[in-house]
PDB file of C-alpha atoms in Angstrom:
ATOM      1  CA  MET A  10      -3.753  -9.874   0.121  1.00 55.00           C
ATOM      2  CA  GLU A  11      -2.995  -9.787  -3.784  1.00 55.00           C
ATOM      3  CA  ALA A  12      -1.981  -7.542  -5.119  1.00 54.00           C
ATOM      4  CA  ALA A  13      -4.140  -7.302  -8.039  1.00 55.00           C
ATOM      5  CA  ASP A  14      -6.680  -7.031  -5.565  1.00 67.00           C
ATOM      6  CA  ALA A  15      -5.536  -4.625  -3.622  1.00 66.00           C
ATOM      7  CA  ALA A  16      -4.610  -2.489  -6.192  1.00 74.00           C
ATOM      8  CA  SER A  17      -7.858  -1.676  -7.604  1.00 84.00           C
ATOM      9  CA  LEU A  18      -8.925   0.007  -3.627  1.00 94.00           C
ATOM     10  CA  ALA A  19      -8.308   2.783  -2.972  1.00 95.00           C
ATOM     11  CA  VAL A  20      -7.312   1.404   0.877  1.00 95.00           C
ATOM     12  CA  HIS A  21      -7.338  -1.704   2.117  1.00 95.00           C
ATOM     13  CA  THR A  22      -6.584  -3.032   6.077  1.00 94.00           C
ATOM     14  CA  GLN A  23      -6.252  -6.271   7.382  1.00 94.00           C
ATOM     15  CA  ASP A  24      -6.220  -6.813  11.110  1.00 94.00           C
ATOM     16  CA  LEU A  25      -3.822  -2.680  11.485  1.00 95.00           C
ATOM     17  CA  ALA A  26      -3.460  -1.963  15.269  1.00 95.00           C
ATOM     18  CA  LYS A  27      -0.914   1.110  16.623  1.00 95.00           C
ATOM     19  CA  ARG A  28       0.093   0.539  20.623  1.00 94.00           C
ATOM     20  CA  TYR A  29       2.000   3.279  22.427  1.00 92.00           C
ATOM     21  CA  GLY A  30       3.536   1.453  25.210  1.00 90.00           C
ATOM     22  CA  LYS A  31       0.326   0.143  27.430  1.00 90.00           C
ATOM     23  CA  THR A  32      -2.002   2.455  25.572  1.00 90.00           C
ATOM     24  CA  VAL A  33      -3.572   0.856  22.837  1.00 90.00           C
ATOM     25  CA  ALA A  34      -4.796   3.492  19.959  1.00 92.00           C
ATOM     26  CA  LEU A  35      -5.770   1.133  17.923  1.00 92.00           C
ATOM     27  CA  SER A  36      -6.838  -2.905  17.407  1.00 92.00           C
ATOM     28  CA  GLY A  37      -8.370  -4.817  14.588  1.00 90.00           C
ATOM     29  CA  LEU A  38      -9.209  -1.933  11.925  1.00 92.00           C
ATOM     30  CA  THR A  39     -10.367  -4.001   9.028  1.00 93.00           C
ATOM     31  CA  MET A  40     -11.694  -1.894   5.806  1.00 93.00           C
ATOM     32  CA  SER A  41     -11.681  -1.477   2.655  1.00 94.00           C
ATOM     33  CA  VAL A  42     -12.155   2.041   0.531  1.00 95.00           C
ATOM     34  CA  ARG A  43     -13.554   1.607  -2.886  1.00 94.00           C
ATOM     35  CA  ARG A  44     -11.713   4.222  -5.812  1.00 93.00           C
ATOM     36  CA  ALA A  45     -14.037   7.611  -6.415  1.00 92.00           C
ATOM     37  CA  GLU A  46     -14.938   6.723  -2.883  1.00 95.00           C
ATOM     38  CA  VAL A  47     -15.947   9.006  -0.051  1.00 96.00           C
ATOM     39  CA  PHE A  48     -15.640   6.829   3.086  1.00 97.00           C
ATOM     40  CA  GLY A  49     -16.172   8.744   6.864  1.00 95.00           C
ATOM     41  CA  PHE A  50     -14.840   7.387   9.442  1.00 94.00           C
ATOM     42  CA  LEU A  51     -17.207   7.963  12.752  1.00 93.00           C
ATOM     43  CA  GLY A  52     -15.861   8.836  16.361  1.00 91.00           C
ATOM     44  CA  PRO A  53     -15.314  10.886  19.554  1.00 89.00           C
ATOM     45  CA  ASN A  54     -12.463  12.305  19.938  1.00 87.00           C
ATOM     46  CA  GLY A  55      -9.735   9.812  21.244  1.00 86.00           C
ATOM     47  CA  ALA A  56     -11.849   6.564  19.488  1.00 89.00           C
ATOM     48  CA  GLY A  57      -8.170   6.262  16.961  1.00 91.00           C
ATOM     49  CA  LYS A  58      -9.489   8.619  13.790  1.00 92.00           C
ATOM     50  CA  THR A  59      -6.434  10.350  13.724  1.00 93.00           C
ATOM     51  CA  THR A  60      -4.556   7.546  14.690  1.00 94.00           C
ATOM     52  CA  ALA A  61      -5.581   5.014  11.536  1.00 94.00           C
ATOM     53  CA  VAL A  62      -5.075   8.261   8.755  1.00 94.00           C
ATOM     54  CA  LYS A  63      -1.497   8.999  10.320  1.00 94.00           C
ATOM     55  CA  LEU A  64      -0.982   4.654  10.076  1.00 95.00           C
ATOM     56  CA  LEU A  65      -2.597   5.196   5.744  1.00 95.00           C
ATOM     57  CA  VAL A  66      -0.040   8.041   5.458  1.00 94.00           C
ATOM     58  CA  GLY A  67       2.948   6.640   6.384  1.00 92.00           C
ATOM     59  CA  LEU A  68       2.910   9.438   9.670  1.00 93.00           C
ATOM     60  CA  ALA A  69       3.552   6.004  12.033  1.00 93.00           C
ATOM     61  CA  LEU A  70       4.376   2.711  11.545  1.00 93.00           C
ATOM     62  CA  PRO A  71       1.622  -0.014  13.010  1.00 94.00           C
ATOM     63  CA  THR A  72       2.599  -2.925  15.720  1.00 95.00           C
ATOM     64  CA  ALA A  73       0.428  -5.135  14.282  1.00 95.00           C
ATOM     65  CA  GLY A  74      -1.945  -5.536  10.779  1.00 95.00           C
ATOM     66  CA  GLU A  75      -0.758  -4.775   7.324  1.00 94.00           C
ATOM     67  CA  GLY A  76      -2.381  -1.816   4.864  1.00 94.00           C
ATOM     68  CA  TRP A  77      -2.516  -0.839   1.707  1.00 95.00           C
ATOM     69  CA  VAL A  78      -2.695   2.716  -0.122  1.00 96.00           C
ATOM     70  CA  LEU A  79      -3.425   2.663  -3.560  1.00 95.00           C
ATOM     71  CA  GLY A  80      -2.008  -0.772  -4.803  1.00 93.00           C
ATOM     72  CA  ALA A  81       1.138  -0.250  -1.950  1.00 94.00           C
ATOM     73  CA  PRO A  82       2.072  -0.900   1.222  1.00 94.00           C
ATOM     74  CA  ILE A  83       1.731   1.746   3.905  1.00 93.00           C
ATOM     75  CA  GLY A  84       4.256   3.798   4.357  1.00 87.00           C
ATOM     76  CA  ASP A  85       5.398   3.792   0.495  1.00 91.00           C
ATOM     77  CA  LEU A  86       7.154   7.181  -0.246  1.00 89.00           C
ATOM     78  CA  GLN A  87       6.036   6.758  -4.175  1.00 89.00           C
ATOM     79  CA  THR A  88       2.853   6.784  -2.892  1.00 91.00           C
ATOM     80  CA  ARG A  89       2.432   8.512  -0.914  1.00 90.00           C
ATOM     81  CA  ARG A  90       2.710  11.172  -3.910  1.00 89.00           C
ATOM     82  CA  ARG A  91      -0.257  10.858  -5.034  1.00 92.00           C
ATOM     83  CA  LEU A  92      -1.790  11.349  -1.901  1.00 95.00           C
ATOM     84  CA  GLY A  93      -3.696  14.122   0.162  1.00 94.00           C
ATOM     85  CA  TYR A  94      -3.724  15.033   3.542  1.00 94.00           C
ATOM     86  CA  LEU A  95      -5.097  18.031   6.049  1.00 92.00           C
ATOM     87  CA  PRO A  96      -4.107  17.101   9.502  1.00 91.00           C
ATOM     88  CA  GLU A  97      -6.810  18.161  12.402  1.00 86.00           C
ATOM     89  CA  LEU A  98      -4.094  20.573  14.013  1.00 81.00           C
ATOM     90  CA  PHE A  99      -1.589  22.089  11.729  1.00 84.00           C
ATOM     91  CA  ARG A 100       0.050  25.468  11.421  1.00 85.00           C
ATOM     92  CA  TYR A 101       2.015  27.953   9.294  1.00 88.00           C
ATOM     93  CA  GLN A 102       3.875  30.377   8.880  1.00 89.00           C
ATOM     94  CA  GLY A 103       2.539  33.966   9.792  1.00 90.00           C
ATOM     95  CA  TRP A 104       4.155  36.061   7.673  1.00 94.00           C
ATOM     96  CA  MET A 105       3.872  34.114   4.577  1.00 94.00           C
ATOM     97  CA  LYS A 106       1.657  34.403   1.542  1.00 96.00           C
ATOM     98  CA  ALA A 107      -1.243  31.796   1.228  1.00 96.00           C
ATOM     99  CA  ARG A 108      -0.177  31.856  -2.734  1.00 96.00           C
ATOM    100  CA  GLU A 109       3.513  31.216  -0.920  1.00 96.00           C
ATOM    101  CA  VAL A 110       2.355  28.567   1.469  1.00 96.00           C
ATOM    102  CA  LEU A 111       0.572  26.397  -0.854  1.00 97.00           C
ATOM    103  CA  GLY A 112       4.139  27.078  -3.413  1.00 96.00           C
ATOM    104  CA  LEU A 113       6.412  25.749  -0.870  1.00 95.00           C
ATOM    105  CA  HIS A 114       4.438  22.296  -0.204  1.00 94.00           C
ATOM    106  CA  CYS A 115       4.508  22.015  -4.476  1.00 94.00           C
ATOM    107  CA  GLU A 116       8.552  22.109  -3.402  1.00 94.00           C
ATOM    108  CA  LEU A 117       8.566  19.908  -1.048  1.00 90.00           C
ATOM    109  CA  SER A 118       5.562  17.321  -3.098  1.00 89.00           C
ATOM    110  CA  GLY A 119       8.523  17.621  -5.870  1.00 89.00           C
ATOM    111  CA  MET A 120       6.235  19.059  -8.938  1.00 92.00           C
ATOM    112  CA  PRO A 121       7.515  20.289 -11.389  1.00 93.00           C
ATOM    113  CA  ARG A 122       7.755  24.946 -11.092  1.00 94.00           C
ATOM    114  CA  SER A 123       5.878  24.658 -14.335  1.00 94.00           C
ATOM    115  CA  GLU A 124       2.741  23.444 -12.945  1.00 95.00           C
ATOM    116  CA  TRP A 125       3.012  25.359  -9.530  1.00 95.00           C
ATOM    117  CA  LYS A 126       0.755  28.362 -10.808  1.00 95.00           C
ATOM    118  CA  THR A 127      -2.064  26.204 -12.760  1.00 96.00           C
ATOM    119  CA  GLU A 128      -2.383  23.934  -9.604  1.00 96.00           C
ATOM    120  CA  ILE A 129      -2.046  27.056  -7.015  1.00 96.00           C
ATOM    121  CA  ASP A 130      -4.679  28.741  -8.828  1.00 96.00           C
ATOM    122  CA  LEU A 131      -6.687  26.057  -8.241  1.00 95.00           C
ATOM    123  CA  ALA A 132      -6.702  25.368  -4.992  1.00 95.00           C
ATOM    124  CA  LEU A 133      -7.238  28.646  -3.661  1.00 96.00           C
ATOM    125  CA  GLU A 134     -10.160  28.922  -6.118  1.00 94.00           C
ATOM    126  CA  MET A 135     -11.959  25.452  -5.282  1.00 91.00           C
ATOM    127  CA  VAL A 136     -11.252  26.851  -1.398  1.00 92.00           C
ATOM    128  CA  GLY A 137     -12.631  29.863  -1.751  1.00 91.00           C
ATOM    129  CA  LEU A 138      -9.442  31.971  -1.287  1.00 94.00           C
ATOM    130  CA  ALA A 139      -8.456  33.498  -4.228  1.00 95.00           C
ATOM    131  CA  ASP A 140      -9.406  36.924  -3.436  1.00 95.00           C
ATOM    132  CA  ARG A 141      -6.785  36.116  -0.498  1.00 96.00           C
ATOM    133  CA  ALA A 142      -3.717  34.751  -2.653  1.00 95.00           C
ATOM    134  CA  ASP A 143      -1.389  37.408  -1.161  1.00 96.00           C
ATOM    135  CA  ASP A 144      -2.544  38.665   1.981  1.00 96.00           C
ATOM    136  CA  LYS A 145      -0.258  36.817   4.864  1.00 96.00           C
ATOM    137  CA  VAL A 146      -1.268  34.076   7.396  1.00 94.00           C
ATOM    138  CA  GLU A 147      -1.270  35.934  10.680  1.00 94.00           C
ATOM    139  CA  GLY A 148      -4.286  38.123   9.260  1.00 94.00           C
ATOM    140  CA  PHE A 149      -6.823  34.693   8.667  1.00 92.00           C
ATOM    141  CA  SER A 150      -9.341  33.583  11.176  1.00 89.00           C
ATOM    142  CA  LYS A 151      -8.882  29.874  12.290  1.00 86.00           C
ATOM    143  CA  GLY A 152     -11.425  28.967   9.745  1.00 86.00           C
ATOM    144  CA  MET A 153      -9.771  30.512   7.249  1.00 90.00           C
ATOM    145  CA  GLN A 154      -6.583  28.752   7.854  1.00 90.00           C
ATOM    146  CA  GLN A 155      -8.442  25.640   7.989  1.00 89.00           C
ATOM    147  CA  ARG A 156      -9.387  26.605   4.190  1.00 91.00           C
ATOM    148  CA  LEU A 157      -5.831  27.025   3.280  1.00 94.00           C
ATOM    149  CA  GLY A 158      -4.905  23.752   4.992  1.00 92.00           C
ATOM    150  CA  LEU A 159      -7.126  21.920   3.055  1.00 93.00           C
ATOM    151  CA  GLY A 160      -5.791  24.022  -0.473  1.00 94.00           C
ATOM    152  CA  VAL A 161      -2.602  22.177   0.443  1.00 95.00           C
ATOM    153  CA  ALA A 162      -4.203  18.807  -0.248  1.00 95.00           C
ATOM    154  CA  LEU A 163      -5.709  19.522  -2.897  1.00 94.00           C
ATOM    155  CA  LEU A 164      -2.637  20.064  -4.562  1.00 94.00           C
ATOM    156  CA  GLY A 165      -0.557  18.015  -6.909  1.00 91.00           C
ATOM    157  CA  ARG A 166      -4.772  16.478  -7.820  1.00 92.00           C
ATOM    158  CA  PRO A 167      -4.183  13.540  -4.947  1.00 94.00           C
ATOM    159  CA  GLU A 168      -6.538  10.165  -6.039  1.00 95.00           C
ATOM    160  CA  LEU A 169      -6.967   9.989  -2.343  1.00 96.00           C
ATOM    161  CA  VAL A 170      -7.706  12.978  -0.396  1.00 95.00           C
ATOM    162  CA  LEU A 171      -7.298  11.783   3.545  1.00 96.00           C
ATOM    163  CA  LEU A 172      -9.050  14.742   5.799  1.00 94.00           C
ATOM    164  CA  ASP A 173      -9.008  14.851   9.342  1.00 92.00           C
ATOM    165  CA  GLU A 174     -11.722  17.163  11.111  1.00 90.00           C
ATOM    166  CA  PRO A 175     -11.916  19.439   7.656  1.00 88.00           C
ATOM    167  CA  THR A 176     -15.068  21.057   8.858  1.00 86.00           C
ATOM    168  CA  SER A 177     -14.065  22.123  12.952  1.00 79.00           C
ATOM    169  CA  ALA A 178     -13.636  25.197  12.239  1.00 75.00           C
ATOM    170  CA  LEU A 179     -16.052  26.003   9.930  1.00 81.00           C
ATOM    171  CA  ASP A 180     -19.324  28.168  10.454  1.00 85.00           C
ATOM    172  CA  PRO A 181     -22.537  26.375   8.198  1.00 88.00           C
ATOM    173  CA  VAL A 182     -21.641  28.167   5.638  1.00 86.00           C
ATOM    174  CA  GLY A 183     -17.654  27.120   5.452  1.00 84.00           C
ATOM    175  CA  ARG A 184     -19.190  23.643   5.956  1.00 88.00           C
ATOM    176  CA  HIS A 185     -21.558  23.538   2.842  1.00 88.00           C
ATOM    177  CA  ASP A 186     -18.419  24.091   0.986  1.00 87.00           C
ATOM    178  CA  VAL A 187     -16.072  21.664   1.968  1.00 87.00           C
ATOM    179  CA  ARG A 188     -19.486  18.990   1.520  1.00 90.00           C
ATOM    180  CA  GLU A 189     -19.306  20.766  -2.202  1.00 90.00           C
ATOM    181  CA  ILE A 190     -15.608  20.503  -2.231  1.00 89.00           C
ATOM    182  CA  ILE A 191     -15.853  16.416  -1.550  1.00 91.00           C
ATOM    183  CA  ARG A 192     -18.174  15.903  -4.620  1.00 92.00           C
ATOM    184  CA  GLN A 193     -16.419  18.061  -6.797  1.00 90.00           C
ATOM    185  CA  LEU A 194     -13.262  15.537  -6.044  1.00 91.00           C
ATOM    186  CA  LYS A 195     -15.794  12.692  -5.818  1.00 93.00           C
ATOM    187  CA  ALA A 196     -16.605  13.715  -9.450  1.00 93.00           C
ATOM    188  CA  ARG A 197     -13.232  13.839 -10.291  1.00 90.00           C
ATOM    189  CA  GLY A 198     -12.257   9.875  -9.614  1.00 93.00           C
ATOM    190  CA  THR A 199     -11.072  11.087  -6.199  1.00 93.00           C
ATOM    191  CA  ALA A 200     -11.614   8.757  -3.246  1.00 96.00           C
ATOM    192  CA  VAL A 201     -12.067  11.258   0.224  1.00 96.00           C
ATOM    193  CA  PHE A 202     -11.447   9.144   3.480  1.00 97.00           C
ATOM    194  CA  LEU A 203     -13.684  10.804   6.081  1.00 96.00           C
ATOM    195  CA  ASN A 204     -12.502  11.495   9.656  1.00 94.00           C
ATOM    196  CA  SER A 205     -15.158  13.410  11.569  1.00 92.00           C
ATOM    197  CA  HIS A 206     -17.026  13.364  15.222  1.00 90.00           C
ATOM    198  CA  LEU A 207     -20.368  15.026  13.723  1.00 88.00           C
ATOM    199  CA  LEU A 208     -23.121  12.612  12.901  1.00 87.00           C
ATOM    200  CA  SER A 209     -24.811  15.149  10.477  1.00 85.00           C
ATOM    201  CA  GLU A 210     -21.433  15.784   8.539  1.00 87.00           C
ATOM    202  CA  VAL A 211     -20.835  12.121   7.644  1.00 90.00           C
ATOM    203  CA  GLU A 212     -24.516  11.629   6.671  1.00 89.00           C
ATOM    204  CA  GLN A 213     -24.293  14.181   4.471  1.00 90.00           C
ATOM    205  CA  ILE A 214     -21.709  12.945   2.131  1.00 92.00           C
ATOM    206  CA  CYS A 215     -20.115  10.054   2.159  1.00 94.00           C
ATOM    207  CA  ASP A 216     -21.116   6.653   0.981  1.00 94.00           C
ATOM    208  CA  ARG A 217     -19.581   4.410   2.784  1.00 95.00           C
ATOM    209  CA  LEU A 218     -19.263   4.583   6.920  1.00 94.00           C
ATOM    210  CA  ALA A 219     -17.701   2.579   9.804  1.00 94.00           C
ATOM    211  CA  VAL A 220     -18.401   3.627  13.049  1.00 93.00           C
ATOM    212  CA  VAL A 221     -15.109   3.346  15.667  1.00 92.00           C
ATOM    213  CA  ASP A 222     -14.740   3.481  19.192  1.00 90.00           C
ATOM    214  CA  HIS A 223     -12.218   2.984  21.963  1.00 88.00           C
ATOM    215  CA  GLY A 224     -10.177   2.022  18.514  1.00 88.00           C
ATOM    216  CA  ARG A 225     -12.191  -0.623  17.052  1.00 90.00           C
ATOM    217  CA  VAL A 226     -14.509  -0.417  14.515  1.00 91.00           C
ATOM    218  CA  ILE A 227     -18.205  -1.004  15.927  1.00 90.00           C
ATOM    219  CA  ALA A 228     -20.306  -0.785  12.315  1.00 90.00           C
ATOM    220  CA  THR A 229     -19.158  -1.008   8.605  1.00 91.00           C
ATOM    221  CA  GLY A 230     -21.657   0.320   5.683  1.00 92.00           C
ATOM    222  CA  THR A 231     -23.525   1.818   4.404  1.00 90.00           C
ATOM    223  CA  MET A 232     -26.046   4.866   6.730  1.00 86.00           C
ATOM    224  CA  SER A 233     -29.448   3.342   6.130  1.00 85.00           C
ATOM    225  CA  GLN A 234     -27.236  -0.464   6.669  1.00 86.00           C
ATOM    226  CA  ILE A 235     -25.890   0.611  10.222  1.00 84.00           C
ATOM    227  CA  LEU A 236     -28.851   2.587  11.072  1.00 79.00           C
ATOM    228  CA  GLY A 237     -31.039  -0.771  10.242  1.00 75.00           C
ATOM    229  CA  GLN A 238     -29.426  -3.039  12.332  1.00 61.00           C
ATOM    230  CA  ASP A 239     -30.594  -4.372  15.569  1.00 55.00           C
ATOM    231  CA  GLY A 240     -29.523  -2.856  18.811  1.00 55.00           C
ATOM    232  CA  ALA A 241     -29.788   0.334  21.604  1.00 60.00           C
ATOM    233  CA  VAL A 242     -28.621   3.710  20.926  1.00 59.00           C
ATOM    234  CA  ARG A 243     -27.058   5.065  24.613  1.00 66.00           C
ATOM    235  CA  VAL A 244     -27.455   8.886  25.085  1.00 65.00           C
ATOM    236  CA  ARG A 245     -26.345  11.412  27.235  1.00 71.00           C
ATOM    237  CA  VAL A 246     -28.257  14.591  28.341  1.00 69.00           C
ATOM    238  CA  THR A 247     -27.494  17.087  31.150  1.00 72.00           C
ATOM    239  CA  GLY A 248     -29.553  20.084  31.965  1.00 71.00           C
ATOM    240  CA  LEU A 249     -32.848  19.121  30.500  1.00 72.00           C
ATOM    241  CA  PRO A 250     -36.041  20.957  31.007  1.00 76.00           C
ATOM    242  CA  ALA A 251     -38.785  19.114  33.291  1.00 72.00           C
ATOM    243  CA  THR A 252     -40.917  20.049  30.119  1.00 71.00           C
ATOM    244  CA  SER A 253     -38.366  18.627  27.725  1.00 68.00           C
ATOM    245  CA  ARG A 254     -37.885  15.772  29.602  1.00 69.00           C
ATOM    246  CA  ALA A 255     -41.678  14.682  29.327  1.00 68.00           C
ATOM    247  CA  GLY A 256     -41.748  14.482  25.754  1.00 68.00           C
ATOM    248  CA  LEU A 257     -38.389  12.362  25.138  1.00 66.00           C
ATOM    249  CA  ASN A 258     -40.504  10.252  27.906  1.00 66.00           C
ATOM    250  CA  ALA A 259     -42.874   9.280  24.917  1.00 64.00           C
ATOM    251  CA  PHE A 260     -39.415   7.663  22.804  1.00 59.00           C
ATOM    252  CA  GLY A 261     -37.810   5.750  25.851  1.00 63.00           C
ATOM    253  CA  ASP A 262     -37.056   5.707  29.171  1.00 65.00           C
ATOM    254  CA  LEU A 263     -35.122   7.683  30.422  1.00 67.00           C
ATOM    255  CA  GLU A 264     -32.814   6.815  33.550  1.00 71.00           C
ATOM    256  CA  ASP A 265     -31.369   8.948  36.249  1.00 70.00           C
ATOM    257  CA  GLU A 266     -27.652   8.589  36.655  1.00 65.00           C
TER     258      GLU A 266
END
């Protein structure tokens, strides 16, 4: 890929693959994410979503293929300063206050100290923790810790934010708030790469998406394009009452396993 073409995109990958021994975590990943676009990466647990994000942020090395993030090869140290990242699993020191956690990450990122207060206050406000800034993390619910992690990802006003299951620990109000934050990011020109196993979340917020399963992308496009593709969808349901079964028969044949 030409450097000029890569620079015009937030993310571009070509046949990116990752194996752990004999286990194929990701295979032949080719995709592009535009600047200021909300891009969904949709798939069940174990599909390869987290592996893809780790490759993009440089936490893992690809076994094969190529990738560019903000115009630079994946793993480029200077480019990583322009990224925001919320991992699926994280833990902060319980004895630290929310403001201190954010300050620590400001320092780790090399942000000038003169900018800390402004950036920390902005992040706390965006994630709804301004009134808990001086409370210790050990007293936070799982949802509040998720909000704090999102605040860390927003520090420094990154050009690309990668979110791995950002609503997994949130109630409906919290999920709504995250969607609003993502819309704000898009409005200011930030690209968002959203990992999720929830179709409803991706459908409401993403401009385009890729559907991944068993390490492979099986569909890419807008939601309407993907839903308009020919094919069948197989849904497995357990504990279905007879009355519900009769109603569902109107939409297609039901098979017993």
